[in-house]
mmCIF file of C-alpha atoms and ligand atoms in Angstrom:
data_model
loop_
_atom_site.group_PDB
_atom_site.id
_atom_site.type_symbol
_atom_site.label_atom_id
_atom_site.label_comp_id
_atom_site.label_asym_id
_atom_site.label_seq_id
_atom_site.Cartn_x
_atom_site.Cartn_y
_atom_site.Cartn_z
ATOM 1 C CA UNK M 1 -13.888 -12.760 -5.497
ATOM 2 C CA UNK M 2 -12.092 -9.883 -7.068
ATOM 3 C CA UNK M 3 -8.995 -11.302 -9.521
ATOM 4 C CA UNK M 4 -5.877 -8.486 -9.404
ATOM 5 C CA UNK M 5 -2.883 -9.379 -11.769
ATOM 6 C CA UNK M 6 -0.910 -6.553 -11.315
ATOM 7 C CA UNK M 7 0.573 -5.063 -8.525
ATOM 8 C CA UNK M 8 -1.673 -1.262 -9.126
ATOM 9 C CA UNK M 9 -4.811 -3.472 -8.744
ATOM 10 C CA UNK M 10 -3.220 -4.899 -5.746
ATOM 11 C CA UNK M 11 -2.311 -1.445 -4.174
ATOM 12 C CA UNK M 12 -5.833 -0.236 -5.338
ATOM 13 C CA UNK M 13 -7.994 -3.283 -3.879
ATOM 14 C CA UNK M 14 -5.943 -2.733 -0.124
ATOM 15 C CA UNK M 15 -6.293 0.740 -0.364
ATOM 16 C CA UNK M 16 -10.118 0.712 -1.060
ATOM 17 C CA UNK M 17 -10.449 -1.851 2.000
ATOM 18 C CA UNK M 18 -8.149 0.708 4.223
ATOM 19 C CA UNK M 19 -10.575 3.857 3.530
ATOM 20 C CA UNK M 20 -13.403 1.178 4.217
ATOM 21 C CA UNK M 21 -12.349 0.460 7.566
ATOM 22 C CA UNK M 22 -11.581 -2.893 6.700
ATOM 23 C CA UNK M 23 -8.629 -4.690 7.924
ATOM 24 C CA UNK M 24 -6.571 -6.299 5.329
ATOM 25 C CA UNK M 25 -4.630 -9.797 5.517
ATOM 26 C CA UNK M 26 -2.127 -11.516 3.304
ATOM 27 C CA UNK M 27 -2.032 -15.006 2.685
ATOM 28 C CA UNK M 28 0.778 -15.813 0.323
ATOM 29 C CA UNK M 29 0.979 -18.976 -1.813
ATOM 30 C CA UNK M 30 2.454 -20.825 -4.156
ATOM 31 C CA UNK M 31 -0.799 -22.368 -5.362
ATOM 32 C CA UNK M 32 -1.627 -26.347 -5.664
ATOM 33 C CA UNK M 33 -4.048 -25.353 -2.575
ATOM 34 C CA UNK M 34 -4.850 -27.656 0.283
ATOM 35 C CA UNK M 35 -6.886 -28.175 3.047
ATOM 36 C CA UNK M 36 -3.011 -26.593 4.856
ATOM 37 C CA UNK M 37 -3.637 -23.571 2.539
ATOM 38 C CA UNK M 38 -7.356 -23.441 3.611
ATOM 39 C CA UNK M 39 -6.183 -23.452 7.159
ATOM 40 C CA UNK M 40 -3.867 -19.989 6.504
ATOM 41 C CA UNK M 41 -7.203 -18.145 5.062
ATOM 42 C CA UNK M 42 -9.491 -19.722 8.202
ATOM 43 C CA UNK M 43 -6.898 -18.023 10.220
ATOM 44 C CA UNK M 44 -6.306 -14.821 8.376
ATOM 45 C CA UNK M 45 -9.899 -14.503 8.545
ATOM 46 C CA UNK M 46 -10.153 -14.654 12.156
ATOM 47 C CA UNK M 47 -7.535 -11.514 12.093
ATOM 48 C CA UNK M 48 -9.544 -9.128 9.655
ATOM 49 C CA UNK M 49 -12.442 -8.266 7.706
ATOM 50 C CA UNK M 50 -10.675 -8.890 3.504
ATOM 51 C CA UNK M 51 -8.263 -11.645 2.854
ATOM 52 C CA UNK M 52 -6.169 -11.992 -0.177
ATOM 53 C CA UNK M 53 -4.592 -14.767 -1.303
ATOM 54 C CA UNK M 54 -1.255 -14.025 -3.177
ATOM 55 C CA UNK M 55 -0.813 -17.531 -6.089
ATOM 56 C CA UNK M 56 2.780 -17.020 -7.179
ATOM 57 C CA UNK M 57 5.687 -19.726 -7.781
ATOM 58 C CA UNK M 58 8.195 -17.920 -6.677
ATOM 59 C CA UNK M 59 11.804 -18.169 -9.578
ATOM 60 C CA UNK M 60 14.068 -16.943 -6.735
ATOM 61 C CA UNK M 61 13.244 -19.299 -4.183
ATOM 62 C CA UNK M 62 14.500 -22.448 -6.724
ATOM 63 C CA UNK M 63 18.073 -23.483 -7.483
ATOM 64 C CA UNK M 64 18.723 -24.366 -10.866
ATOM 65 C CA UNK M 65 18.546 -28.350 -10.265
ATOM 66 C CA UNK M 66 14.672 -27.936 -8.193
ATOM 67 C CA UNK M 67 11.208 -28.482 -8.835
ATOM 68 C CA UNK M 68 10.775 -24.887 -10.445
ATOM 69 C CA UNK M 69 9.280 -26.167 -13.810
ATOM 70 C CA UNK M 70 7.155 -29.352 -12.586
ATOM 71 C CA UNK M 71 5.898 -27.187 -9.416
ATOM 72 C CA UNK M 72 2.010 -27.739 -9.885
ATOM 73 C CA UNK M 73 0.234 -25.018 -10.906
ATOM 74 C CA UNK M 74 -3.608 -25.964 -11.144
ATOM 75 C CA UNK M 75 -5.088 -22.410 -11.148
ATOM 76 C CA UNK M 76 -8.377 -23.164 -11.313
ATOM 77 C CA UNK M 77 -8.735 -25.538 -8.576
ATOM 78 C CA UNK M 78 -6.468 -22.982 -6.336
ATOM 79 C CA UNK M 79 -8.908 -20.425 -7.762
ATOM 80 C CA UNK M 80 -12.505 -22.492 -7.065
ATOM 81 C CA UNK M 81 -11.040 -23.363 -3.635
ATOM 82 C CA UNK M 82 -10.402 -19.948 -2.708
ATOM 83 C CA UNK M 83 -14.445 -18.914 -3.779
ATOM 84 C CA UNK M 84 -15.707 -21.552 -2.004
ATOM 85 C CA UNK M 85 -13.088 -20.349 1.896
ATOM 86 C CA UNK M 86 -14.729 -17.081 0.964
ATOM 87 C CA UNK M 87 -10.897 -15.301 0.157
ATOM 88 C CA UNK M 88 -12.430 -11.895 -0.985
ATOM 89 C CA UNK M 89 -9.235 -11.383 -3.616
ATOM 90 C CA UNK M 90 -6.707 -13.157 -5.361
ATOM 91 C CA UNK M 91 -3.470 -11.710 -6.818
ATOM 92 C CA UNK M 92 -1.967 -13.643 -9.348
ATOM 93 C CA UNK M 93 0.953 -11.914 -10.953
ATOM 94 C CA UNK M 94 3.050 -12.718 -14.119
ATOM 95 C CA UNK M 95 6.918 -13.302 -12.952
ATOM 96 C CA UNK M 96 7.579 -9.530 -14.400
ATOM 97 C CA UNK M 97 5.248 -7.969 -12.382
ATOM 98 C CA UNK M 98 6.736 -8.922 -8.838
ATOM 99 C CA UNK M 99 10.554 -8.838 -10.766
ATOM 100 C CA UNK M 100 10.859 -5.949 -13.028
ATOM 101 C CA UNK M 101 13.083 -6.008 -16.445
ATOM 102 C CA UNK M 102 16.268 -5.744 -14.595
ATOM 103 C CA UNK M 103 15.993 -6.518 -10.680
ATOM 104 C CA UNK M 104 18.669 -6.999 -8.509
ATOM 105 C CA UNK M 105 17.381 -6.247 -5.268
ATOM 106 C CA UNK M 106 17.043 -8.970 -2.609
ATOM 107 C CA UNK M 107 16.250 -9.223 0.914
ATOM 108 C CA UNK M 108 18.713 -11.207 2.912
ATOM 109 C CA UNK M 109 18.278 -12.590 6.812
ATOM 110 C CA UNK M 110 21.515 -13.437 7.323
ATOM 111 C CA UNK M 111 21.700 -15.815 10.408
ATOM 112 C CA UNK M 112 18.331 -17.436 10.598
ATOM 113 C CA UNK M 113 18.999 -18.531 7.179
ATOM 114 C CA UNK M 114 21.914 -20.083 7.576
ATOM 115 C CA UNK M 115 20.687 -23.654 9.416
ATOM 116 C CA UNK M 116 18.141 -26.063 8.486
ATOM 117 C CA UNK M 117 17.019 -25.933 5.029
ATOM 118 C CA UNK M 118 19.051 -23.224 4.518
ATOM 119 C CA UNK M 119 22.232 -25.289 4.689
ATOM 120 C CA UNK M 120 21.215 -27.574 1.624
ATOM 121 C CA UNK M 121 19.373 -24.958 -0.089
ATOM 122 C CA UNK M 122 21.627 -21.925 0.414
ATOM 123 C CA UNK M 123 19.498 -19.584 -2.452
ATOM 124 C CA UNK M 124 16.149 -20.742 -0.810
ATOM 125 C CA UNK M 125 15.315 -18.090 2.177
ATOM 126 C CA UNK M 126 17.320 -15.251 -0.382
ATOM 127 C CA UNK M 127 14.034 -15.793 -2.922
ATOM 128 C CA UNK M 128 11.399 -16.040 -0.155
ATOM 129 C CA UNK M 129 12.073 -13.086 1.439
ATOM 130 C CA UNK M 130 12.784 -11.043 -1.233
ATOM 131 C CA UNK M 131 9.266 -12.091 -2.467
ATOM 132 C CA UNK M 132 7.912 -12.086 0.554
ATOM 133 C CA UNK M 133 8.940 -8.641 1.015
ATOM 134 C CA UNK M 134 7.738 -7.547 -2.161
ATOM 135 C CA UNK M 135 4.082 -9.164 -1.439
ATOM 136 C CA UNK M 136 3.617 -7.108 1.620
ATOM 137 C CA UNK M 137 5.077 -3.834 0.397
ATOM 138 C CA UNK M 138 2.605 -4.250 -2.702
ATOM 139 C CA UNK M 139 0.028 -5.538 -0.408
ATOM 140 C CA UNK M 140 0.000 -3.138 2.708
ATOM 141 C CA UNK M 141 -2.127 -6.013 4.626
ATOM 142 C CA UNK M 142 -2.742 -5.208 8.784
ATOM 143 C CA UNK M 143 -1.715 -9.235 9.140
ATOM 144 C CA UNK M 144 0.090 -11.669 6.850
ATOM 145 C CA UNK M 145 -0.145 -15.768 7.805
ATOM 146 C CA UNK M 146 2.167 -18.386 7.563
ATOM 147 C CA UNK M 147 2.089 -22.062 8.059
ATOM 148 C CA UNK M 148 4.308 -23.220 10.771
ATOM 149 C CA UNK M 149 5.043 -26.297 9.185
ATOM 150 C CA UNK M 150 7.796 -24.251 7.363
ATOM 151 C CA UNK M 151 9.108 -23.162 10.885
ATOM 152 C CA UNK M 152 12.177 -20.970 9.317
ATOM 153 C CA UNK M 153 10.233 -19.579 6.927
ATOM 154 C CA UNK M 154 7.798 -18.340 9.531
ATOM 155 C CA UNK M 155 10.626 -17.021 11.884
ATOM 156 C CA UNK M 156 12.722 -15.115 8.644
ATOM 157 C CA UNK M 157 9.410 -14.122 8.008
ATOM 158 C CA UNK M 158 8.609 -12.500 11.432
ATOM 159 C CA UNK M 159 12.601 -11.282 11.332
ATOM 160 C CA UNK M 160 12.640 -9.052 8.272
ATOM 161 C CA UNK M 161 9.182 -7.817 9.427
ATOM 162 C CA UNK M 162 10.882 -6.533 12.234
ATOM 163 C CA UNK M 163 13.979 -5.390 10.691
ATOM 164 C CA UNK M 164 12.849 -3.859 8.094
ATOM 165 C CA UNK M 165 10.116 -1.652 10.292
ATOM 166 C CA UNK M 166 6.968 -3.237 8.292
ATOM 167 C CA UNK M 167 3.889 -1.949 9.715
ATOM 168 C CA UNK M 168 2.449 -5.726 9.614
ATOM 169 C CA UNK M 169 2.030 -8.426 12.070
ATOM 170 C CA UNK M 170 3.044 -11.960 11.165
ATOM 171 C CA UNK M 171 0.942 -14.707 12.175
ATOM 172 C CA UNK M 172 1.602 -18.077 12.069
ATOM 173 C CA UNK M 173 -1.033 -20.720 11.746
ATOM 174 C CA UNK M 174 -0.343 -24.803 12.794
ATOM 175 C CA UNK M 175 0.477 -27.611 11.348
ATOM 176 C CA UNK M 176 -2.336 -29.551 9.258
ATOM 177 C CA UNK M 177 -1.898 -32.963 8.541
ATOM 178 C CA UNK M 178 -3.858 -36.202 6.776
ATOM 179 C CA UNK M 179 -5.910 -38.465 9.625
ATOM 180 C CA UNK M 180 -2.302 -40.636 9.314
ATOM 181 C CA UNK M 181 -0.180 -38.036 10.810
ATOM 182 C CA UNK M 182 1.433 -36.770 7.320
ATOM 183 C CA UNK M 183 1.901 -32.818 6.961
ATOM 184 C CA UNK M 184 0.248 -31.498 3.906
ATOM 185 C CA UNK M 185 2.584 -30.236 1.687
ATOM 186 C CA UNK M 186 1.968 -29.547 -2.370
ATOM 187 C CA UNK M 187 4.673 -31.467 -2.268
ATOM 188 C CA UNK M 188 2.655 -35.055 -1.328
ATOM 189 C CA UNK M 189 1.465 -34.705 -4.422
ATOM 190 C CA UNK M 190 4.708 -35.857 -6.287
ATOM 191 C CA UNK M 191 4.496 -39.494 -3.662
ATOM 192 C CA UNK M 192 2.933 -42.624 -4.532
ATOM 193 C CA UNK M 193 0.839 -44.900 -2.845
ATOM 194 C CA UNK M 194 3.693 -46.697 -1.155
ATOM 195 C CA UNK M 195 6.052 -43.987 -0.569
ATOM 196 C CA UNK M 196 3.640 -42.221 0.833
ATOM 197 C CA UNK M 197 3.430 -44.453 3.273
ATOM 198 C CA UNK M 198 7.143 -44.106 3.992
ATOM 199 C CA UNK M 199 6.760 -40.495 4.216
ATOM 200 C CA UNK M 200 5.087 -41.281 7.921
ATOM 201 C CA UNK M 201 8.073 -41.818 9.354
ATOM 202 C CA UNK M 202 8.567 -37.746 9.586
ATOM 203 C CA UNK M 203 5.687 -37.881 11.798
ATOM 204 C CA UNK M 204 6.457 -40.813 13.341
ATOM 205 C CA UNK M 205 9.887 -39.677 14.394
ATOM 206 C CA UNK M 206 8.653 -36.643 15.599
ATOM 207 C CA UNK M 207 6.084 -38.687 18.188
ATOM 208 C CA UNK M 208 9.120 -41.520 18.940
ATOM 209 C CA UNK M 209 10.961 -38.271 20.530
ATOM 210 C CA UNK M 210 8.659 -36.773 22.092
ATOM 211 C CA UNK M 211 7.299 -40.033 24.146
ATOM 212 C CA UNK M 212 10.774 -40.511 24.904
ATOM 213 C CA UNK M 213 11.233 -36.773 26.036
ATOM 214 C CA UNK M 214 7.631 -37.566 27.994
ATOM 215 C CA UNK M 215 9.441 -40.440 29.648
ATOM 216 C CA UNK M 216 12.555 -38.683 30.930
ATOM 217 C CA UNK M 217 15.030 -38.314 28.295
ATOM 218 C CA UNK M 218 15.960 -34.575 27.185
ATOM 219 C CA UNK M 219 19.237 -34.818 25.682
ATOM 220 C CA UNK M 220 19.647 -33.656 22.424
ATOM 221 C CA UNK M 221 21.611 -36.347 21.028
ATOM 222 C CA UNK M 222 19.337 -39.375 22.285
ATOM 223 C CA UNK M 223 16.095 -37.523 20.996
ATOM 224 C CA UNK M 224 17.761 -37.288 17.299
ATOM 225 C CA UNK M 225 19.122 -40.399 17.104
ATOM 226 C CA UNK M 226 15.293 -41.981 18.218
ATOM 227 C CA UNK M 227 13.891 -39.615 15.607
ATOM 228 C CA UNK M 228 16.826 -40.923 13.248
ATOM 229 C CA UNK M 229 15.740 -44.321 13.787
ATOM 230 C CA UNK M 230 12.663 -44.007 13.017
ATOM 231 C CA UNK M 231 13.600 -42.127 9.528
ATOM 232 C CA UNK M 232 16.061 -45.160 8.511
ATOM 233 C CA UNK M 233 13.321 -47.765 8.977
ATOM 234 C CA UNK M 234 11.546 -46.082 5.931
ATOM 235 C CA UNK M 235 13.946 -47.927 3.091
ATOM 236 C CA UNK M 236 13.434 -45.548 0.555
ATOM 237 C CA UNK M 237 14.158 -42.156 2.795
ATOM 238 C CA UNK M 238 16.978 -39.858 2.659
ATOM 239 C CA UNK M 239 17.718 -37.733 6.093
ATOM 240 C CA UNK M 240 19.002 -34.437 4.938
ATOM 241 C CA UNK M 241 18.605 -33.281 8.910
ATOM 242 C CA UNK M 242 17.066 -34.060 11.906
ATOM 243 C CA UNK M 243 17.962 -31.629 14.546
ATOM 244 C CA UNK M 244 17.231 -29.729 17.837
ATOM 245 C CA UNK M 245 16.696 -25.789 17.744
ATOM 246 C CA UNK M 246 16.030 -23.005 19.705
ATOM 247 C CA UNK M 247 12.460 -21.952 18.151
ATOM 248 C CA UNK M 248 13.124 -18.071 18.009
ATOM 249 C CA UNK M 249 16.938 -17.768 17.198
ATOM 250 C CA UNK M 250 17.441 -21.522 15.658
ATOM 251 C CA UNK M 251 20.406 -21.517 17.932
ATOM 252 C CA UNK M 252 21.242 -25.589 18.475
ATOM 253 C CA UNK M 253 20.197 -26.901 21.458
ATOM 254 C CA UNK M 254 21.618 -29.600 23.521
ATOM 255 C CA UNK M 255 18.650 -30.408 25.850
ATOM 256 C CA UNK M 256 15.164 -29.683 26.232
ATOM 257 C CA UNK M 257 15.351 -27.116 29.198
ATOM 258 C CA UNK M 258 12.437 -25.347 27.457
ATOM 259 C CA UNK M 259 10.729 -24.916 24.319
ATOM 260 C CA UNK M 260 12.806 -26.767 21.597
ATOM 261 C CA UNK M 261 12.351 -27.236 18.083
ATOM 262 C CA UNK M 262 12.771 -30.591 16.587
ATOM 263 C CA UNK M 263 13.211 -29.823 12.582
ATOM 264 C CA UNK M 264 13.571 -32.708 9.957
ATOM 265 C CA UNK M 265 13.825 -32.969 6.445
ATOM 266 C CA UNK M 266 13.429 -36.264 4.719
ATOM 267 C CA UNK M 267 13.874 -36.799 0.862
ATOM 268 C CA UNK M 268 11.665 -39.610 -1.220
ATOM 269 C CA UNK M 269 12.121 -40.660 -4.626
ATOM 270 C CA UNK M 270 9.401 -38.654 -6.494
ATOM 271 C CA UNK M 271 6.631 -41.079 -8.640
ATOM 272 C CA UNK M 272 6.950 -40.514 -12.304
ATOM 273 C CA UNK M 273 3.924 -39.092 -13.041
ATOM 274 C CA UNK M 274 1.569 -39.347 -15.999
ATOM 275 C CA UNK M 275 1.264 -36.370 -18.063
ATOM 276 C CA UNK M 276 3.456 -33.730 -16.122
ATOM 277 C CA UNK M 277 6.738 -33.206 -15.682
ATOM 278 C CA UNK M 278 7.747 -34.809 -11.559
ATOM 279 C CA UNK M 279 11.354 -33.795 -9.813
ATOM 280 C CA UNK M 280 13.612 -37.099 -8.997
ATOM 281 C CA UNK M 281 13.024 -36.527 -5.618
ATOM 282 C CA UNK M 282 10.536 -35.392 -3.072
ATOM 283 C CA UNK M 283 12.182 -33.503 0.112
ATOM 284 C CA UNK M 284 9.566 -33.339 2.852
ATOM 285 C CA UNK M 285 9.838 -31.055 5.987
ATOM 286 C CA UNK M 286 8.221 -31.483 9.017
ATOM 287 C CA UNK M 287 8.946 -30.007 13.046
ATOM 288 C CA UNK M 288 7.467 -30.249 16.642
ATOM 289 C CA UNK M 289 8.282 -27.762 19.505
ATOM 290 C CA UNK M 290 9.054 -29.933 22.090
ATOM 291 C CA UNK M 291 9.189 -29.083 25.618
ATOM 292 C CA UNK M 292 10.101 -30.173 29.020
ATOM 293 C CA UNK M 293 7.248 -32.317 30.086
ATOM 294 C CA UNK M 294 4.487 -30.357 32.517
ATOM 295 C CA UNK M 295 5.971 -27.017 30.929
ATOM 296 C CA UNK M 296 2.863 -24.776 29.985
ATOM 297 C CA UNK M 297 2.031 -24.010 26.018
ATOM 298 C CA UNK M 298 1.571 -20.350 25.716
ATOM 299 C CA UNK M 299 -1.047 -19.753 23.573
ATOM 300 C CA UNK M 300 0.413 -19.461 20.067
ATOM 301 C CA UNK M 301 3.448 -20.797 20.352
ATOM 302 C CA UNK M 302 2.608 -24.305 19.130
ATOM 303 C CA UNK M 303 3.440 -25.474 15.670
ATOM 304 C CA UNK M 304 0.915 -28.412 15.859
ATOM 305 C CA UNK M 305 -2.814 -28.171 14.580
ATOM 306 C CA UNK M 306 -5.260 -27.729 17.590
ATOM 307 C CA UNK M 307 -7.550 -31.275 16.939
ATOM 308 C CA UNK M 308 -5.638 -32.765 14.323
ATOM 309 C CA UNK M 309 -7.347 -36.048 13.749
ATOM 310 C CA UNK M 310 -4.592 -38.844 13.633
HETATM 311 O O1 PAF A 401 5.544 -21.123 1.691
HETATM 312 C C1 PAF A 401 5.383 -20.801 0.493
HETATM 313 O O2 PAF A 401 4.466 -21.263 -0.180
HETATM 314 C C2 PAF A 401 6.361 -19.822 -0.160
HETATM 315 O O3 PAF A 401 7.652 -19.993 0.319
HETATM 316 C C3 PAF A 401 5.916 -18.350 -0.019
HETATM 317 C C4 PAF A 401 5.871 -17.900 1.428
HETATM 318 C C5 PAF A 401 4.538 -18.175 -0.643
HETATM 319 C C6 PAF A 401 6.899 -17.444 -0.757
HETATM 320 O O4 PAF A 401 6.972 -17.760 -2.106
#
């Protein structure tokens, strides 16, 4: 597995694989790997022949108050994990090499970052696809893969790919959670044993409104306040949103006529943990696109992980 730390090695590595033949994909990271991560190469290695995996916390996607300083950063696990998924490189640039001496060029998607976790972290989709942007200019891949479990991101994602005529396609890959139903996250990292446990309730919610959807109820308002519920019977949880979204404009929706997207966001105290620095407080996303029952799934269009065991 090749190491590149600058963005020339980058630019050289995709360019070799190009005149090769080989088709290149982008998986890009923040590190603190998991088996979620794993999933993104699986898939980008079903779409090409050389994967890279871009390890890169991100400045500009952090307010001032976030986790930017106490984000994990355990290279060498991320970097043993990506030997043993076969990743065939692994960029891993220093903040100045993705933000030169002076930068003040961002990439802005106005609308679809306006909702969701872009209303209570207004800088957030600014610094991800500005970096995101960056990655695949440096990167030139034929395919870069996203986890769906960070729906907007995904669809901003596939948005400036289109707007800004990139010559990539945007995949994104499903949802992988523990055997209990949580969503991996780096983020799980910061619960403890019994808010953990709390944390459920995201996936929990998710299945209390989509049995009641299966039993007849589509209205907007009765599906969020079941998945609300479910939320405010974990006593340490915080809803920042629970809501009901057109899956490719993020448009509100008031029923489930067809495929909707039911986004949450959930905060947890964080544990104090023993020899790094932890946040205050853990804010956990998770989504399902719902539809009307009997409606067909067209293939790709699910955020869930095919065989999840729960
Ligand atoms: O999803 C993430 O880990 C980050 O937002 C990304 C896409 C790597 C950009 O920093």
């Amino acid at each position: 597995m090749e190491q590149l730390r600058t963005v020339q090695e980058l630019r050289a590595w995709s360019d070799a694989q190009r005149r090769a033949d080989r088709r290149v994909a982008l998986v890009p990271t923040m590190g603190a790997l998991h088996a979620g991560h794993l999933s993104l190469v699986a898939e980008a290695q079903r779409h090409a022949d050389a994967v890279v995996v871009s390890i890169f916390v991100n400045p500009t996607q952090f307010a001032p108050h976030e986790d930017l300083t106490s984000y994990p950063r355990p290279l060498e696990s991320d970097l043993d994990q990506c030997r043993a998924a076969g990743v065939d490189a692994v960029f891993v640039p220093a903040p100045g090499e993705l933000y030169p001496e002076g930068a003040q060029t961002f990439v802005e998607v106005a609308e679809l970052a306006k909702p969701l976790c872009g209303a209570s972290r207004p800088h957030f989709f600014r610094g991800v696809a500005t970096v995101v942007t960056k990655l695949l200019i440096a990167a030139r891949p034929h395919v870069a893969v996203f986890g769906a479990k960070d729906f907007q991101q995904l669809q901003v994602v596939r948005r400036l790919a289109r707007d800004l005529l990139l010559d990539v396609e945007i995949i994104g890959a499903p949802i992988v959670r523990d055997a209990d139903g949580l969503a991996l996250s780096s983020r799980n990292a910061y619960l403890d044993a019994a808010t953990r446990r709390e944390a459920l309730a995201l996936a929990r919610a998710l299945d209390a409104a989509e049995a009641a959807l299966t039993a007849g109820e589509d209205h907007a308002a009765v599906l969020l306040e079941i998945a609300g519920k479910e939320i405010a019977r974990a006593p340490s949880a915080r809803l920042d949103y629970a809501e009901l979204r057109d899956p490719e404009t993020l448009a509100t929706r008031e029923r489930v006529a067809g495929p909707a997207l039911l986004a949450l966001a959930v905060s947890f105290p964080a544990a104090a943990a023993a020899g790094r620095a932890a946040p205050a407080k853990v804010r956990l996303i998770d989504n399902r696109v719902l539809r009307p029952p009997g409606a067909p799934v067209a293939p790709g269009t699910d955020s869930q992980q095919r065989g999840t065991p729960r």
